[in-house]
Coordinates of C-alpha atoms in Angstrom, one line a residue:
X1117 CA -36.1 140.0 36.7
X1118 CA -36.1 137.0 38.7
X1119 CA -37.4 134.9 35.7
X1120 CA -34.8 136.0 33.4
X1121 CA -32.1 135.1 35.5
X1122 CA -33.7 131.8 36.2
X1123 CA -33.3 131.4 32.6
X1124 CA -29.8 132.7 32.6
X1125 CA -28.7 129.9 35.5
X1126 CA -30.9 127.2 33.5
X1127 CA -28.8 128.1 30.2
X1128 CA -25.4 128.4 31.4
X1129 CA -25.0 124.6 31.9
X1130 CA -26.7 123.8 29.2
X1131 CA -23.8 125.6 27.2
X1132 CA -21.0 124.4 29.3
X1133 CA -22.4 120.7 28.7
X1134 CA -22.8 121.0 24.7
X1135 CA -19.5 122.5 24.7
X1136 CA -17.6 119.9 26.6
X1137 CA -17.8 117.3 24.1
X1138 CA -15.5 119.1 21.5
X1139 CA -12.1 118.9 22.8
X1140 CA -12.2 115.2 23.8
X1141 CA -12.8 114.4 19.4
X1142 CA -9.5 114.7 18.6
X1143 CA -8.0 112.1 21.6
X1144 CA -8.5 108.8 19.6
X1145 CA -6.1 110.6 16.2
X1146 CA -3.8 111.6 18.9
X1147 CA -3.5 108.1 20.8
X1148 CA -3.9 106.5 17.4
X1149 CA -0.4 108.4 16.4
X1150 CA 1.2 107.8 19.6
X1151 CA 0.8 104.2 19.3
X1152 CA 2.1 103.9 15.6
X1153 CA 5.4 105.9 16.4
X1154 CA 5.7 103.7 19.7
X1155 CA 5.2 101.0 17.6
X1156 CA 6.0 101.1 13.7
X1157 CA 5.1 97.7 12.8
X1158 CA 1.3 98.8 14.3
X1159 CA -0.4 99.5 11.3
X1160 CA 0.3 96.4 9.6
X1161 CA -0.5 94.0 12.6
X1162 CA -2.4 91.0 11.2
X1163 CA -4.7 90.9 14.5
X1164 CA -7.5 93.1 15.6
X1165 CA -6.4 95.0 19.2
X1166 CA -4.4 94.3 21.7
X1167 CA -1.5 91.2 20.7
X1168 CA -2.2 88.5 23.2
X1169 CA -0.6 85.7 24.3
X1170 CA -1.2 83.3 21.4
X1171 CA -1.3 86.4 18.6
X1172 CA 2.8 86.9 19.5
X1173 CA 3.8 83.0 19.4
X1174 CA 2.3 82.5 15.6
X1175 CA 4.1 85.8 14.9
X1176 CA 7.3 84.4 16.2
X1177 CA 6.9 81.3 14.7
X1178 CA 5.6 82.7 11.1
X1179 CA 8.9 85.5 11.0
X1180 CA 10.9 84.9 13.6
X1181 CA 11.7 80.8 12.7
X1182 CA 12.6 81.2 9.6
X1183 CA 15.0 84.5 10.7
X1184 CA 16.4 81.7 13.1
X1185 CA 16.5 79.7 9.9
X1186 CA 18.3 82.2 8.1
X1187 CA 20.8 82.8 10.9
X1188 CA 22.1 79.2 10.5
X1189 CA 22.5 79.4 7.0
X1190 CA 26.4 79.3 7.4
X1191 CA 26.4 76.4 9.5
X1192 CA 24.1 74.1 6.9
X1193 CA 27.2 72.9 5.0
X1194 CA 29.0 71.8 8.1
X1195 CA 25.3 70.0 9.1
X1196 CA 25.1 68.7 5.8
X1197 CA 28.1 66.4 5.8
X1198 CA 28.0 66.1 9.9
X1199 CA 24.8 66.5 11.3
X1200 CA 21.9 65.5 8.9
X1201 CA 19.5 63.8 11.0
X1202 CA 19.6 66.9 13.4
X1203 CA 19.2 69.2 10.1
X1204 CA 16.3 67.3 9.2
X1205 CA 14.5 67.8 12.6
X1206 CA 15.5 71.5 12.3
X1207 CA 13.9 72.5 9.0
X1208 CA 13.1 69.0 7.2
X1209 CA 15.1 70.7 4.3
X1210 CA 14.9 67.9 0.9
X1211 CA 18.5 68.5 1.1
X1212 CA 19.7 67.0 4.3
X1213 CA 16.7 64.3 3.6
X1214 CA 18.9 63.2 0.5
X1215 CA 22.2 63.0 2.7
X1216 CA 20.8 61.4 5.6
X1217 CA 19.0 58.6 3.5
X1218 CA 22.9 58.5 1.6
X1219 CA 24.4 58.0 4.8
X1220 CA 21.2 55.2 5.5
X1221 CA 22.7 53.2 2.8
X1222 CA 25.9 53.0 3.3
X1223 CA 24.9 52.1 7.0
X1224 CA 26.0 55.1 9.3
X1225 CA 22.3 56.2 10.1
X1226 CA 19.4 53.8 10.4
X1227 CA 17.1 54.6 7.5
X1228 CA 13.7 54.8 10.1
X1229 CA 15.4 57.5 11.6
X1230 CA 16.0 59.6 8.5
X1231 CA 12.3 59.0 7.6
X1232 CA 11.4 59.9 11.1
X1233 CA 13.2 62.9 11.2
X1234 CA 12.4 64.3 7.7
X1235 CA 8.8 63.8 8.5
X1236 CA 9.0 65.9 11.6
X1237 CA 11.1 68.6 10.8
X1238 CA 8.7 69.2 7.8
X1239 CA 5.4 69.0 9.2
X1240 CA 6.1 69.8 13.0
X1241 CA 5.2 73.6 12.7
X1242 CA 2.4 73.8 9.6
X1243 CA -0.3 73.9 12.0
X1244 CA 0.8 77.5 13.4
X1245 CA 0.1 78.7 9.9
X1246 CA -3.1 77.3 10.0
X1247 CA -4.3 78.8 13.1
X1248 CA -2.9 81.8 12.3
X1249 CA -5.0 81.9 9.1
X1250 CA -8.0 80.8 11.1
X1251 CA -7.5 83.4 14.1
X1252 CA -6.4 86.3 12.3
X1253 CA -8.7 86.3 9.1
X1254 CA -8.2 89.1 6.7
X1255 CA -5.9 90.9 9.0
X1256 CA -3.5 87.8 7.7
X1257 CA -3.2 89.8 4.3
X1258 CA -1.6 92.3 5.5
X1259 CA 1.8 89.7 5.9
X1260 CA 1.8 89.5 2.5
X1261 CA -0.1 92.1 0.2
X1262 CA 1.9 95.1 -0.3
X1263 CA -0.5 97.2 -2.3
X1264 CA -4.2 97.0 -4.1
X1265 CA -3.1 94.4 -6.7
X1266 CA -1.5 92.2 -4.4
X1267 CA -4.4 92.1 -2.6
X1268 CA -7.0 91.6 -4.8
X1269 CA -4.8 88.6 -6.3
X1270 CA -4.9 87.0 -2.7
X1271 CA -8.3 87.9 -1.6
X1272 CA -9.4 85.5 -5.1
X1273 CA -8.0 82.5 -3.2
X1274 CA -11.1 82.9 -1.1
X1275 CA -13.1 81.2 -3.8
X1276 CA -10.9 78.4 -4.2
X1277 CA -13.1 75.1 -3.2
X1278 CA -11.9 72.8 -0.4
X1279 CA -11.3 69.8 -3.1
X1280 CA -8.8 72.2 -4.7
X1281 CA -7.3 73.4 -1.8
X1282 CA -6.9 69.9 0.1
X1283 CA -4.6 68.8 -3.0
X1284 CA -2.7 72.3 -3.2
X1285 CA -1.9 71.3 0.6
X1286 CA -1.2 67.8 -0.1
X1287 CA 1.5 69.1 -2.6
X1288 CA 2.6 72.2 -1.2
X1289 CA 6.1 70.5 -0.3
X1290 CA 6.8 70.3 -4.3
X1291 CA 9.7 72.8 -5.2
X1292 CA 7.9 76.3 -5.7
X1293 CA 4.6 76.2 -4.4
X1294 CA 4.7 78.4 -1.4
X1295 CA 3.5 76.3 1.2
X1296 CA 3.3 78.6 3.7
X1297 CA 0.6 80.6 2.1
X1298 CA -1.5 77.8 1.3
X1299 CA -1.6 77.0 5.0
X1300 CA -2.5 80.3 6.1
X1301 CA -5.2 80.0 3.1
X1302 CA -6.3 77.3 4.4
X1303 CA -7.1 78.7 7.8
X1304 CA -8.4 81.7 6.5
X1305 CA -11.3 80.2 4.1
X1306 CA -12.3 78.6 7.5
X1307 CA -11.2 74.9 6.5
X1308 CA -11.6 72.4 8.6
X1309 CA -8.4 71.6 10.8
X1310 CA -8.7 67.6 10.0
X1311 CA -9.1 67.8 6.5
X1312 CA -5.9 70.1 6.6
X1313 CA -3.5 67.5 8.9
X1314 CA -5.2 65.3 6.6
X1315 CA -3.7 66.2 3.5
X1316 CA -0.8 68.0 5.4
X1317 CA 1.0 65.0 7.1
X1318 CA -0.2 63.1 4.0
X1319 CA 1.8 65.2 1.9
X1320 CA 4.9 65.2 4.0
X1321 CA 5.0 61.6 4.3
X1322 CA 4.9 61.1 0.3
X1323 CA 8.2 63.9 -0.2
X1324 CA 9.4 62.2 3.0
X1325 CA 10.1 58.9 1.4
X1326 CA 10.6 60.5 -2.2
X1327 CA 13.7 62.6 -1.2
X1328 CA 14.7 59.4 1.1
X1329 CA 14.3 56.8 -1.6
X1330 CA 16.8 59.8 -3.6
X1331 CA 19.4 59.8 -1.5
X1332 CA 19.1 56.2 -0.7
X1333 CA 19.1 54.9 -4.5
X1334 CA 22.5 57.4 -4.5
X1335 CA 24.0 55.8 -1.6
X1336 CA 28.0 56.2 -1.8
X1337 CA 28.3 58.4 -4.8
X1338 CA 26.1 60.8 -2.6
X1339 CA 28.9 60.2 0.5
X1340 CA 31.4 60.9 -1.8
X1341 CA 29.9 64.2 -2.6
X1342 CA 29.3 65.0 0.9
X1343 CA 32.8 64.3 2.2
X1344 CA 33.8 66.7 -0.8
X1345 CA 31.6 69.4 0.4
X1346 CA 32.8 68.5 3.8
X1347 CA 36.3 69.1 2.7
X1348 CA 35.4 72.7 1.1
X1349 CA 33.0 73.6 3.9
X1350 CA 34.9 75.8 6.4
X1351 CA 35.6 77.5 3.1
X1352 CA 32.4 77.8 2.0
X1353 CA 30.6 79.3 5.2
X1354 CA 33.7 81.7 5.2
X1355 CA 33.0 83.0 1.9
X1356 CA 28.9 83.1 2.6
X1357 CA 29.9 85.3 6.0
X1358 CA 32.3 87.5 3.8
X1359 CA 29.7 87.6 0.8
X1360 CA 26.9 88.5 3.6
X1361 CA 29.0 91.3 4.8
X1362 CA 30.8 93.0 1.5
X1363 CA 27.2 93.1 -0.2
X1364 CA 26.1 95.1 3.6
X1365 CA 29.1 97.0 3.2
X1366 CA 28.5 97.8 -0.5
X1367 CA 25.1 98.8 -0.3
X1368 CA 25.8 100.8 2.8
X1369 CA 28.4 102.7 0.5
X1370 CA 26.1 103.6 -2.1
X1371 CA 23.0 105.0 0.3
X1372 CA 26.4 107.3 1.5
X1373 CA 27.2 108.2 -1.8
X1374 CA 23.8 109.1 -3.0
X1375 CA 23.1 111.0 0.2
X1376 CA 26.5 112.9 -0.2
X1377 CA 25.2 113.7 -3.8
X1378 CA 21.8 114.9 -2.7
X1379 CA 23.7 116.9 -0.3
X1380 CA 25.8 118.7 -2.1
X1381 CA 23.3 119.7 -4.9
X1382 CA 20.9 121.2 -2.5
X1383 CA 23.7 123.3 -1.7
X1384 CA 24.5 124.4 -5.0

């Protein structure tokens, strides 16, 4: 008797210890689930973990600068005809380039300055997609492929050689080549961060001085184009805020409408 319930005694714990495993399995689904409704944006995170420091600065700086960018989208005709030089540092748009290297030659700005500041505004925040290539990896795909065949297409830029790539950044400011997927690109297939300022300040240098030598070669027939626009401007930003708002408005309406209609024939 005294044996069997030794081996009682020995077995119970046994038991409770295979047995206490079990519940804890379905923790990380639950925590997993937790975190993606706390956060929606989780699941497509580019980074692996927790966000630090450095992970949420090349976020901000890949989406949130150019949200800033789009923000001041009424105000660009007003900076066109006014404010240039500052318009240049801002976004080194080919646009205010033109207008500042107008108002160069018909002496209002001093023509280093329009170089100056066309060079920094377009080169002065390429790096950050660089890093962010180089720092995130694959989890960078995730910004931009939407489904298989997306990413497929972008995972083949993996192959591309450095030769290739070195000139696709040297001309990435050309109109429509999306520049700032060919610097993330560039980080991701682990290129090396000279050869990419390299070809990157290069390359802004060149459409620096094309866009300036534009506008300059212009000169008053430019001015007078500008002071036209300046003219018509208030107008214009009014009518981009009231566009912006009655296409809101109007799409607003027809999400109503089709809900109203779904509505109505679930209850018939």
């Amino acid at each position: 008797m005294s044996d069997d319930r030794a081996d009682r005694d020995q077995a119970e714990p046994v038991s409770a210890d295979s047995s206490s495993p079990m519940p804890e399995s379905p923790e990380p689904d639950v925590s997993s689930e937790a975190e993606s409704k706390e956060n929606p944006w989780a699941a497509i995170k580019p980074w692996q973990g927790k966000a630090q420091g450095l992970d949420k600065l090349l976020l901000f700086i890949i989406i949130g600068v150019p949200l800033i960018y789009l923000g001041l989208m009424p105000l660009r005709p007003w900076m066109l005809v006014n404010a240039p030089v500052v318009q240049e540092f801002i976004n080194g748009a080919k646009t205010s380039i033109v207008a500042a290297a107008a108002y160069a030659r018909v002496g209002e700005i001093p023509l280093w300055l329009v170089i100056v500041a066309g060079f920094v505004g377009m080169a002065k925040l390429d790096w950050a997609f660089w890093l962010a290539g180089r720092r995130w990896g694959d989890g960078v795909l995730r910004l931009f492929a939407q489904n298989e065949r997306q990413l497929k297409r972008i995972n083949q830029l993996k192959k591309i050689p450095n030769w290739a790539l070195f000139l696709m950044t040297l001309i990435s400011r050309c109109p429509g080549i999306p520049g700032t997927l060919v610097y993330l690109v560039a980080g991701w297939t682990r290129m090396r961060l000279s050869l990419f300022l390299v070809a990157d300040l290069l390359g802004c240098l060149i459409f620096t001085l094309i866009w300036t030598i534009l506008g300059y070669q212009l000169g008053e027939a430019a001015v007078d184009i500008l002071k036209v626009i300046d003219k018509y401007a208030l107008w214009l930003t009014l009518a981009l805020i009231v566009g912006i708002f009655a296409i809101s408005f109007f799409k607003e309406y027809r999400k109503q409408k089709k809900a109203e209609a779904a509505g109505g024939t679930s209850e018939n």
